[in-house]
């Protein structure tokens, strides 16, 4: 066997191995990124659920205040129209 044949027999598997390592490294990086994104989305979902609960409490409070204001405005309007109620 000549040197060229031996070097080509060794070079071909070495090239395949280096290509495999490069692709494998890319796959590992993509997998790591996907895992971190999955964790971030999970945390964001939990935050949104908590915030939604808080917003519901605020909306309930605002509705109560709006009802009270409406009652006061109605009473004020009623006393303006009927001087005997003052």
JSON list of C-alpha atoms in Angstrom, two decimals:
[
{"chain": "A", "resi": 1, "resn": "UNK", "atom": "CA", "xyz": [0.00, 0.00, 0.00]},
{"chain": "A", "resi": 2, "resn": "UNK", "atom": "CA", "xyz": [1.19, 3.41, -0.82]},
{"chain": "A", "resi": 3, "resn": "UNK", "atom": "CA", "xyz": [1.28, 6.38, 1.49]},
{"chain": "A", "resi": 4, "resn": "UNK", "atom": "CA", "xyz": [-1.52, 8.08, -0.46]},
{"chain": "A", "resi": 5, "resn": "UNK", "atom": "CA", "xyz": [-3.84, 5.09, 0.01]},
{"chain": "A", "resi": 6, "resn": "UNK", "atom": "CA", "xyz": [-3.11, 4.85, 3.73]},
{"chain": "A", "resi": 7, "resn": "UNK", "atom": "CA", "xyz": [-3.57, 8.57, 4.23]},
{"chain": "A", "resi": 8, "resn": "UNK", "atom": "CA", "xyz": [-6.89, 8.55, 2.33]},
{"chain": "A", "resi": 9, "resn": "UNK", "atom": "CA", "xyz": [-8.10, 5.53, 4.35]},
{"chain": "A", "resi": 10, "resn": "UNK", "atom": "CA", "xyz": [-7.27, 7.40, 7.57]},
{"chain": "A", "resi": 11, "resn": "UNK", "atom": "CA", "xyz": [-8.46, 10.82, 6.35]},
{"chain": "A", "resi": 12, "resn": "UNK", "atom": "CA", "xyz": [-11.94, 9.69, 5.33]},
{"chain": "A", "resi": 13, "resn": "UNK", "atom": "CA", "xyz": [-13.00, 8.36, 8.77]},
{"chain": "A", "resi": 14, "resn": "UNK", "atom": "CA", "xyz": [-11.27, 11.30, 10.47]},
{"chain": "A", "resi": 15, "resn": "UNK", "atom": "CA", "xyz": [-13.26, 13.73, 8.32]},
{"chain": "A", "resi": 16, "resn": "UNK", "atom": "CA", "xyz": [-16.49, 11.86, 9.07]},
{"chain": "A", "resi": 17, "resn": "UNK", "atom": "CA", "xyz": [-15.68, 11.86, 12.77]},
{"chain": "A", "resi": 18, "resn": "UNK", "atom": "CA", "xyz": [-14.95, 15.60, 12.82]},
{"chain": "A", "resi": 19, "resn": "UNK", "atom": "CA", "xyz": [-18.16, 16.30, 10.89]},
{"chain": "A", "resi": 20, "resn": "UNK", "atom": "CA", "xyz": [-20.12, 14.14, 13.34]},
{"chain": "A", "resi": 21, "resn": "UNK", "atom": "CA", "xyz": [-18.57, 15.99, 16.29]},
{"chain": "A", "resi": 22, "resn": "UNK", "atom": "CA", "xyz": [-19.43, 19.36, 14.76]},
{"chain": "A", "resi": 23, "resn": "UNK", "atom": "CA", "xyz": [-23.05, 18.35, 14.11]},
{"chain": "A", "resi": 24, "resn": "UNK", "atom": "CA", "xyz": [-23.31, 16.78, 17.57]},
{"chain": "A", "resi": 25, "resn": "UNK", "atom": "CA", "xyz": [-22.07, 20.03, 19.18]},
{"chain": "A", "resi": 26, "resn": "UNK", "atom": "CA", "xyz": [-24.70, 22.00, 17.29]},
{"chain": "A", "resi": 27, "resn": "UNK", "atom": "CA", "xyz": [-27.39, 19.56, 18.40]},
{"chain": "A", "resi": 28, "resn": "UNK", "atom": "CA", "xyz": [-26.27, 19.91, 22.02]},
{"chain": "A", "resi": 29, "resn": "UNK", "atom": "CA", "xyz": [-26.38, 23.72, 21.81]},
{"chain": "A", "resi": 30, "resn": "UNK", "atom": "CA", "xyz": [-29.84, 23.68, 20.23]},
{"chain": "A", "resi": 31, "resn": "UNK", "atom": "CA", "xyz": [-31.09, 21.26, 22.87]},
{"chain": "A", "resi": 32, "resn": "UNK", "atom": "CA", "xyz": [-29.68, 23.43, 25.67]},
{"chain": "A", "resi": 33, "resn": "UNK", "atom": "CA", "xyz": [-31.32, 26.50, 24.16]},
{"chain": "A", "resi": 34, "resn": "UNK", "atom": "CA", "xyz": [-34.67, 24.73, 23.82]},
{"chain": "A", "resi": 35, "resn": "UNK", "atom": "CA", "xyz": [-34.50, 23.56, 27.44]},
{"chain": "A", "resi": 36, "resn": "UNK", "atom": "CA", "xyz": [-33.77, 27.06, 28.70]},
{"chain": "A", "resi": 37, "resn": "UNK", "atom": "CA", "xyz": [-36.57, 28.47, 26.54]},
{"chain": "A", "resi": 38, "resn": "UNK", "atom": "CA", "xyz": [-38.96, 25.84, 27.89]},
{"chain": "A", "resi": 39, "resn": "UNK", "atom": "CA", "xyz": [-38.06, 26.83, 31.46]},
{"chain": "A", "resi": 40, "resn": "UNK", "atom": "CA", "xyz": [-38.49, 30.53, 30.63]},
{"chain": "A", "resi": 41, "resn": "UNK", "atom": "CA", "xyz": [-41.91, 29.93, 29.05]},
{"chain": "A", "resi": 42, "resn": "UNK", "atom": "CA", "xyz": [-43.00, 27.90, 32.08]},
{"chain": "A", "resi": 43, "resn": "UNK", "atom": "CA", "xyz": [-41.94, 30.70, 34.43]},
{"chain": "A", "resi": 44, "resn": "UNK", "atom": "CA", "xyz": [-43.67, 33.27, 32.24]},
{"chain": "A", "resi": 45, "resn": "UNK", "atom": "CA", "xyz": [-46.86, 31.22, 32.24]},
{"chain": "A", "resi": 46, "resn": "UNK", "atom": "CA", "xyz": [-46.81, 31.02, 36.05]},
{"chain": "A", "resi": 47, "resn": "UNK", "atom": "CA", "xyz": [-46.23, 34.78, 36.27]},
{"chain": "A", "resi": 48, "resn": "UNK", "atom": "CA", "xyz": [-49.11, 35.49, 33.89]},
{"chain": "A", "resi": 49, "resn": "UNK", "atom": "CA", "xyz": [-51.45, 33.26, 35.91]},
{"chain": "A", "resi": 50, "resn": "UNK", "atom": "CA", "xyz": [-50.53, 35.07, 39.14]},
{"chain": "A", "resi": 51, "resn": "UNK", "atom": "CA", "xyz": [-50.92, 38.44, 37.45]},
{"chain": "A", "resi": 52, "resn": "UNK", "atom": "CA", "xyz": [-54.28, 37.41, 36.06]},
{"chain": "A", "resi": 53, "resn": "UNK", "atom": "CA", "xyz": [-55.49, 36.56, 39.57]},
{"chain": "A", "resi": 54, "resn": "UNK", "atom": "CA", "xyz": [-54.32, 39.96, 40.84]},
{"chain": "A", "resi": 55, "resn": "UNK", "atom": "CA", "xyz": [-56.02, 41.70, 37.93]},
{"chain": "A", "resi": 56, "resn": "UNK", "atom": "CA", "xyz": [-59.27, 39.88, 38.77]},
{"chain": "A", "resi": 57, "resn": "UNK", "atom": "CA", "xyz": [-59.08, 41.23, 42.31]},
{"chain": "A", "resi": 58, "resn": "UNK", "atom": "CA", "xyz": [-58.47, 44.75, 41.00]},
{"chain": "A", "resi": 59, "resn": "UNK", "atom": "CA", "xyz": [-61.39, 44.49, 38.58]},
{"chain": "A", "resi": 60, "resn": "UNK", "atom": "CA", "xyz": [-63.69, 43.37, 41.40]},
{"chain": "A", "resi": 61, "resn": "UNK", "atom": "CA", "xyz": [-62.59, 46.33, 43.54]},
{"chain": "A", "resi": 62, "resn": "UNK", "atom": "CA", "xyz": [-63.09, 48.74, 40.65]},
{"chain": "A", "resi": 63, "resn": "UNK", "atom": "CA", "xyz": [-66.57, 47.38, 39.97]},
{"chain": "A", "resi": 64, "resn": "UNK", "atom": "CA", "xyz": [-67.48, 47.91, 43.63]},
{"chain": "A", "resi": 65, "resn": "UNK", "atom": "CA", "xyz": [-66.23, 51.49, 43.49]},
{"chain": "A", "resi": 66, "resn": "UNK", "atom": "CA", "xyz": [-68.08, 52.16, 40.25]},
{"chain": "A", "resi": 67, "resn": "UNK", "atom": "CA", "xyz": [-71.29, 50.85, 41.80]},
{"chain": "A", "resi": 68, "resn": "UNK", "atom": "CA", "xyz": [-70.82, 53.09, 44.84]},
{"chain": "A", "resi": 69, "resn": "UNK", "atom": "CA", "xyz": [-70.11, 56.12, 42.65]},
{"chain": "A", "resi": 70, "resn": "UNK", "atom": "CA", "xyz": [-73.19, 55.40, 40.55]},
{"chain": "A", "resi": 71, "resn": "UNK", "atom": "CA", "xyz": [-75.35, 55.19, 43.68]},
{"chain": "A", "resi": 72, "resn": "UNK", "atom": "CA", "xyz": [-73.93, 58.48, 44.99]},
{"chain": "A", "resi": 73, "resn": "UNK", "atom": "CA", "xyz": [-74.47, 60.19, 41.63]},
{"chain": "A", "resi": 74, "resn": "UNK", "atom": "CA", "xyz": [-78.03, 58.90, 41.52]},
{"chain": "A", "resi": 75, "resn": "UNK", "atom": "CA", "xyz": [-78.70, 60.16, 45.08]},
{"chain": "A", "resi": 76, "resn": "UNK", "atom": "CA", "xyz": [-77.17, 63.53, 44.23]},
{"chain": "A", "resi": 77, "resn": "UNK", "atom": "CA", "xyz": [-79.24, 63.79, 41.07]},
{"chain": "A", "resi": 78, "resn": "UNK", "atom": "CA", "xyz": [-82.34, 62.76, 42.99]},
{"chain": "A", "resi": 79, "resn": "UNK", "atom": "CA", "xyz": [-81.81, 65.46, 45.65]},
{"chain": "A", "resi": 80, "resn": "UNK", "atom": "CA", "xyz": [-81.19, 68.11, 42.96]},
{"chain": "A", "resi": 81, "resn": "UNK", "atom": "CA", "xyz": [-84.52, 67.34, 41.32]},
{"chain": "A", "resi": 82, "resn": "UNK", "atom": "CA", "xyz": [-86.53, 67.12, 44.57]},
{"chain": "A", "resi": 83, "resn": "UNK", "atom": "CA", "xyz": [-85.77, 70.00, 46.94]},
{"chain": "A", "resi": 84, "resn": "UNK", "atom": "CA", "xyz": [-87.73, 68.36, 49.80]},
{"chain": "A", "resi": 85, "resn": "UNK", "atom": "CA", "xyz": [-85.16, 65.52, 50.08]},
{"chain": "A", "resi": 86, "resn": "UNK", "atom": "CA", "xyz": [-82.36, 67.92, 51.01]}
]
